[in-house]
CSV table of C-alpha atoms and ligand atoms in Angstrom, one decimal:
chain,number,residue,atom,x,y,z
A,1,MET,CA,-0.2,0.3,0.1
A,2,THR,CA,1.4,3.5,-0.8
A,3,GLU,CA,1.7,6.2,1.8
A,4,ARG,CA,-1.1,8.0,-0.2
A,5,GLN,CA,-3.3,5.2,-0.3
A,6,GLN,CA,-2.8,4.5,3.6
A,7,GLN,CA,-3.7,8.3,4.2
A,8,ALA,CA,-6.9,7.7,2.6
A,9,LEU,CA,-7.8,4.2,4.0
A,10,GLN,CA,-11.3,3.8,5.6
A,11,ILE,CA,-11.8,0.7,7.8
A,12,ALA,CA,-15.5,0.6,9.4
A,13,ILE,CA,-16.2,-1.7,12.3
A,14,ASP,CA,-19.6,-2.1,13.3
A,15,GLY,CA,-21.6,-4.5,15.5
A,16,PRO,CA,-23.4,-4.5,18.8
A,17,ALA,CA,-22.1,-3.7,22.5
A,18,GLY,CA,-19.4,-6.1,23.6
A,19,ALA,CA,-18.4,-7.8,20.3
A,20,GLY,CA,-14.8,-6.6,20.5
A,21,LYS,CA,-15.0,-3.5,18.1
A,22,SER,CA,-12.9,-0.9,20.3
A,23,THR,CA,-10.3,-3.3,21.4
A,24,ILE,CA,-9.7,-4.6,17.7
A,25,ALA,CA,-10.1,-1.0,16.0
A,26,LYS,CA,-7.6,0.3,18.4
A,27,ILE,CA,-5.1,-2.2,17.5
A,28,VAL,CA,-5.6,-2.3,13.9
A,29,ALA,CA,-5.2,1.3,13.9
A,30,LYS,CA,-2.1,1.1,15.4
A,31,LYS,CA,-0.5,-1.4,13.6
A,32,LEU,CA,-1.7,0.2,10.1
A,33,HIS,CA,-0.9,3.7,11.4
A,34,LEU,CA,-4.4,5.1,10.8
A,35,PHE,CA,-6.5,7.4,13.2
A,36,TYR,CA,-9.0,5.4,15.5
A,37,ILE,CA,-12.4,7.2,16.0
A,38,ASP,CA,-14.6,5.7,18.6
A,39,THR,CA,-18.1,7.0,17.6
A,40,GLY,CA,-19.9,5.4,20.5
A,41,ALA,CA,-17.7,7.8,22.7
A,42,MET,CA,-19.4,10.7,21.0
A,43,TYR,CA,-22.7,9.8,21.6
A,44,ARG,CA,-21.9,9.0,25.2
A,45,ALA,CA,-20.3,12.5,25.5
A,46,ILE,CA,-23.8,14.0,24.6
A,47,ALA,CA,-25.6,11.7,27.1
A,48,TYR,CA,-23.3,12.8,29.7
A,49,LYS,CA,-23.8,16.5,28.8
A,50,ALA,CA,-27.8,15.7,28.6
A,51,LEU,CA,-27.6,14.3,32.1
A,52,LYS,CA,-25.4,16.8,33.6
A,53,SER,CA,-27.8,19.7,32.5
A,54,GLY,CA,-30.8,18.0,33.9
A,55,ALA,CA,-32.6,17.8,30.3
A,56,PRO,CA,-35.4,15.2,30.4
A,57,LEU,CA,-34.3,12.5,28.1
A,58,ASN,CA,-37.3,12.0,26.3
A,59,ASP,CA,-37.1,15.6,25.4
A,60,GLU,CA,-36.0,15.2,21.6
A,61,SER,CA,-35.5,18.8,20.7
A,62,LYS,CA,-33.7,19.8,23.7
A,63,ILE,CA,-31.1,17.0,23.5
A,64,SER,CA,-30.5,17.6,19.9
A,65,GLN,CA,-29.8,21.1,20.8
A,66,ILE,CA,-27.5,20.0,23.5
A,67,ALA,CA,-25.8,17.8,21.0
A,68,LYS,CA,-25.4,21.1,18.4
A,69,THR,CA,-23.9,23.2,21.1
A,70,THR,CA,-21.5,20.8,22.8
A,71,LYS,CA,-18.2,20.6,21.6
A,72,VAL,CA,-16.8,17.0,21.7
A,73,VAL,CA,-12.9,16.2,20.9
A,74,LEU,CA,-11.6,12.9,20.7
A,75,ASP,CA,-7.9,12.8,21.7
A,76,HIS,CA,-5.6,10.7,19.5
A,77,SER,CA,-3.0,10.1,22.2
A,78,ASP,CA,-2.6,6.5,23.4
A,79,GLU,CA,-4.5,7.7,26.6
A,80,ARG,CA,-7.6,8.1,24.1
A,81,LEU,CA,-8.8,11.0,26.1
A,82,VAL,CA,-12.5,12.0,25.4
A,83,TRP,CA,-13.4,15.8,26.2
A,84,CYS,CA,-16.7,17.4,26.4
A,85,ASP,CA,-16.8,21.3,26.5
A,86,GLY,CA,-13.3,21.0,27.8
A,87,GLU,CA,-13.9,18.5,30.6
A,88,ASN,CA,-12.2,15.1,30.7
A,89,VAL,CA,-15.0,12.7,30.5
A,90,THR,CA,-13.2,9.6,29.6
A,91,GLN,CA,-13.7,7.7,32.7
A,92,ALA,CA,-17.4,9.2,33.5
A,93,ILE,CA,-18.6,8.3,30.0
A,94,ARG,CA,-18.4,4.5,30.8
A,95,ASN,CA,-20.4,4.1,33.8
A,96,PRO,CA,-23.7,2.2,33.4
A,97,GLU,CA,-25.8,5.1,34.3
A,98,ILE,CA,-24.5,6.5,30.7
A,99,SER,CA,-24.8,3.4,29.2
A,100,ARG,CA,-28.3,3.3,30.2
A,101,ALA,CA,-29.0,6.7,28.7
A,102,VAL,CA,-27.1,6.8,25.4
A,103,SER,CA,-29.0,4.5,23.4
A,104,VAL,CA,-32.2,6.9,23.8
A,105,VAL,CA,-29.8,9.8,23.0
A,106,ALA,CA,-28.5,8.1,20.0
A,107,SER,CA,-31.9,7.3,18.6
A,108,TYR,CA,-32.5,11.1,18.2
A,109,GLN,CA,-32.0,12.4,14.4
A,110,GLY,CA,-30.8,15.8,15.4
A,111,VAL,CA,-27.8,14.1,17.7
A,112,ARG,CA,-27.1,11.8,14.9
A,113,GLU,CA,-26.8,14.5,12.3
A,114,ARG,CA,-24.6,16.4,14.1
A,115,LEU,CA,-22.2,13.5,15.3
A,116,VAL,CA,-22.1,12.2,11.8
A,117,GLU,CA,-21.0,15.6,10.6
A,118,LEU,CA,-18.3,15.5,13.1
A,119,GLN,CA,-17.4,11.7,12.4
A,120,ARG,CA,-17.2,12.7,8.6
A,121,MET,CA,-14.8,15.7,9.2
A,122,GLU,CA,-12.5,13.4,11.3
A,123,ALA,CA,-12.2,10.9,8.5
A,124,LYS,CA,-11.4,13.9,6.1
A,125,ARG,CA,-8.0,14.4,8.6
A,126,GLY,CA,-6.4,11.0,7.0
A,127,GLY,CA,-6.6,7.2,7.0
A,128,VAL,CA,-9.2,5.9,9.7
A,129,VAL,CA,-10.6,2.9,11.6
A,130,MET,CA,-13.9,4.1,12.9
A,131,ASP,CA,-16.1,1.8,15.1
A,132,GLY,CA,-19.6,2.2,15.8
A,133,ARG,CA,-23.0,0.7,14.6
A,134,ASP,CA,-23.7,2.6,11.4
A,135,ILE,CA,-20.2,3.1,9.9
A,136,GLY,CA,-20.6,1.2,6.9
A,137,THR,CA,-24.1,1.8,6.5
A,138,HIS,CA,-24.2,5.5,6.8
A,139,VAL,CA,-21.3,7.3,7.8
A,140,LEU,CA,-18.8,5.9,5.5
A,141,PRO,CA,-20.6,4.2,3.0
A,142,ASP,CA,-17.7,4.0,0.6
A,143,ALA,CA,-15.3,2.4,3.4
A,144,ASP,CA,-12.5,0.4,1.9
A,145,TYR,CA,-13.2,-2.4,4.3
A,146,LYS,CA,-16.6,-3.0,6.5
A,147,ILE,CA,-16.3,-5.5,9.0
A,148,PHE,CA,-19.3,-6.4,11.2
A,149,LEU,CA,-18.3,-8.1,14.4
A,150,THR,CA,-20.6,-10.0,16.4
A,151,ALA,CA,-20.5,-12.5,19.4
A,152,THR,CA,-23.2,-14.3,21.3
A,153,SER,CA,-25.0,-12.4,23.7
A,154,GLU,CA,-23.6,-14.2,26.7
A,155,GLU,CA,-20.2,-13.8,25.7
A,156,ARG,CA,-20.7,-10.1,25.1
A,157,ALA,CA,-22.4,-9.4,28.5
A,158,ARG,CA,-19.6,-11.5,30.1
A,159,ARG,CA,-17.1,-9.3,28.3
A,160,ARG,CA,-18.7,-5.7,29.4
A,161,TRP,CA,-19.1,-7.2,33.0
A,162,VAL,CA,-15.5,-8.2,33.2
A,163,GLU,CA,-14.5,-4.6,31.9
A,164,LEU,CA,-16.8,-2.8,34.2
A,165,SER,CA,-15.6,-4.8,37.3
A,166,LYS,CA,-12.1,-4.2,36.5
A,167,ALA,CA,-12.8,-0.5,36.4
A,168,GLY,CA,-14.2,-0.6,39.5
A,169,ASN,CA,-17.9,-0.7,38.9
A,170,VAL,CA,-20.2,-2.9,41.4
A,171,VAL,CA,-22.5,-4.6,39.0
A,172,THR,CA,-23.7,-7.9,38.5
A,173,TYR,CA,-23.5,-10.1,35.5
A,174,ASP,CA,-27.1,-10.3,35.4
A,175,GLU,CA,-27.7,-6.4,35.5
A,176,VAL,CA,-24.8,-5.9,32.7
A,177,ALA,CA,-26.8,-8.8,30.6
A,178,ARG,CA,-30.2,-6.9,31.1
A,179,ASP,CA,-28.8,-3.6,30.3
A,180,MET,CA,-27.1,-4.6,27.0
A,181,LEU,CA,-30.2,-6.6,25.8
A,182,LYS,CA,-32.3,-3.6,26.2
A,183,ARG,CA,-29.6,-1.4,24.4
A,184,ASP,CA,-29.2,-3.8,21.7
A,185,ARG,CA,-33.0,-3.8,21.1
A,186,SER,CA,-33.0,0.2,21.3
A,187,ASP,CA,-29.8,0.3,18.6
A,188,THR,CA,-31.3,-2.5,16.3
A,189,GLU,CA,-34.9,-1.2,16.4
A,190,ARG,CA,-34.8,2.7,16.1
A,191,GLU,CA,-35.8,4.4,12.8
A,192,VAL,CA,-32.6,6.3,12.2
A,193,SER,CA,-29.6,4.3,11.2
A,194,PRO,CA,-30.4,1.1,13.0
A,195,LEU,CA,-27.5,-1.3,13.7
A,196,ARG,CA,-27.4,-3.6,10.9
A,197,PRO,CA,-24.5,-5.0,8.6
A,198,ALA,CA,-23.7,-3.3,5.3
A,199,GLN,CA,-24.5,-5.3,2.4
A,200,ASP,CA,-20.9,-5.4,1.7
A,201,ALA,CA,-19.7,-6.0,5.2
A,202,ILE,CA,-17.6,-9.1,6.0
A,203,ILE,CA,-19.3,-10.6,9.1
A,204,LEU,CA,-17.0,-12.2,11.7
A,205,ASP,CA,-18.2,-13.7,14.9
A,206,THR,CA,-15.7,-13.0,17.9
A,207,THR,CA,-16.9,-15.9,20.0
A,208,GLY,CA,-14.0,-18.1,21.2
A,209,LEU,CA,-11.6,-15.9,19.0
A,210,SER,CA,-8.4,-14.1,20.5
A,211,VAL,CA,-7.9,-10.5,20.1
A,212,GLU,CA,-4.9,-11.3,18.3
A,213,GLU,CA,-6.5,-14.0,15.8
A,214,LEU,CA,-9.2,-11.2,15.0
A,215,VAL,CA,-6.6,-8.4,14.3
A,216,ALA,CA,-4.6,-10.9,12.2
A,217,GLU,CA,-7.4,-11.8,10.2
A,218,ILE,CA,-8.4,-7.9,9.6
A,219,ILE,CA,-4.9,-7.1,9.0
A,220,MET,CA,-4.7,-10.0,6.3
A,221,LEU,CA,-7.9,-8.6,4.7
A,222,THR,CA,-6.4,-5.4,4.1
A,223,GLN,CA,-3.0,-7.2,2.4
A,224,GLU,CA,-5.0,-9.5,0.3
A,225,ASP,CA,-5.9,-6.7,-1.7
A,226,GLU,CA,-2.6,-5.5,-2.2
A,227,SER,CA,-1.1,-8.7,-3.6
B,301,DC,O1,-20.0,1.5,21.5
B,301,DC,P1,-20.5,2.1,22.5
B,301,DC,O2,-21.2,1.1,23.6
B,301,DC,O3,-19.7,2.9,23.4
B,301,DC,O4,-21.9,3.1,21.9
B,301,DC,C1,-22.5,3.8,23.0
B,301,DC,C2,-24.0,4.0,22.5
B,301,DC,O5,-24.3,4.8,21.3
B,301,DC,C3,-24.8,2.6,22.0
B,301,DC,O6,-26.1,2.4,22.5
B,301,DC,C4,-25.0,2.8,20.5
B,301,DC,C5,-25.0,4.3,20.2
B,301,DC,N1,-24.0,4.3,18.8
B,301,DC,C6,-24.8,4.5,17.7
B,301,DC,O7,-25.7,5.0,17.8
B,301,DC,N2,-24.0,4.9,16.6
B,301,DC,C7,-22.6,4.9,16.7
B,301,DC,N3,-22.1,5.1,15.4
B,301,DC,C8,-21.9,4.7,17.8
B,301,DC,C9,-22.8,4.4,18.9
């Protein structure tokens, strides 16, 4: 791959919560020298701002207005800091309260329009690995590679529970599994840009596969086309 091709390379990684998107996307981005864009973090930052402002979550126009006026910045250092109107919200956006609120916020057209605009602007800065729910179908429909990661719901809930527990959250596996199921349903059934694989996506089931195996498979895909 020439440097020029690499600078314009777009890899879209979509899938439900806990499918391994961010872990895989981060490593692939590093190995291929691309920017990593975590679009879920952007929706989470808006959910954080909405909760902080005290706006009722069912007030679509207010929440859309918050999305339009909030400055969300993703830092590209190894720390992957997330800034929301100058506040470092990297940790705060991962808590279960935000996870519960975010799928409501992400279902609003005004919120999505604003964030998709930001995501496309990020993609203009150079080659990217972008993960989310609608990257291959909507945000980057001409992406060079579209990967849709899945895993059984038990495996996904187990991964998320381990992640949350490690970060010091006191939650049971059952709570995590219940919240995740609810969020999956909302993400899949919403009217605007629902979660689904793009027609030309490669679907990879990550259940039982190691991070190394998955990364190798994706890197191989990008190299197959070169030969
Ligand atoms: O990937 P995540 O769990 O951090 O995503 C948080 C929420 O944001 C999730 O409920 C789905 C939503 N989301 C979305 O609707 N579209 C995206 N491109 C990314 C995330």
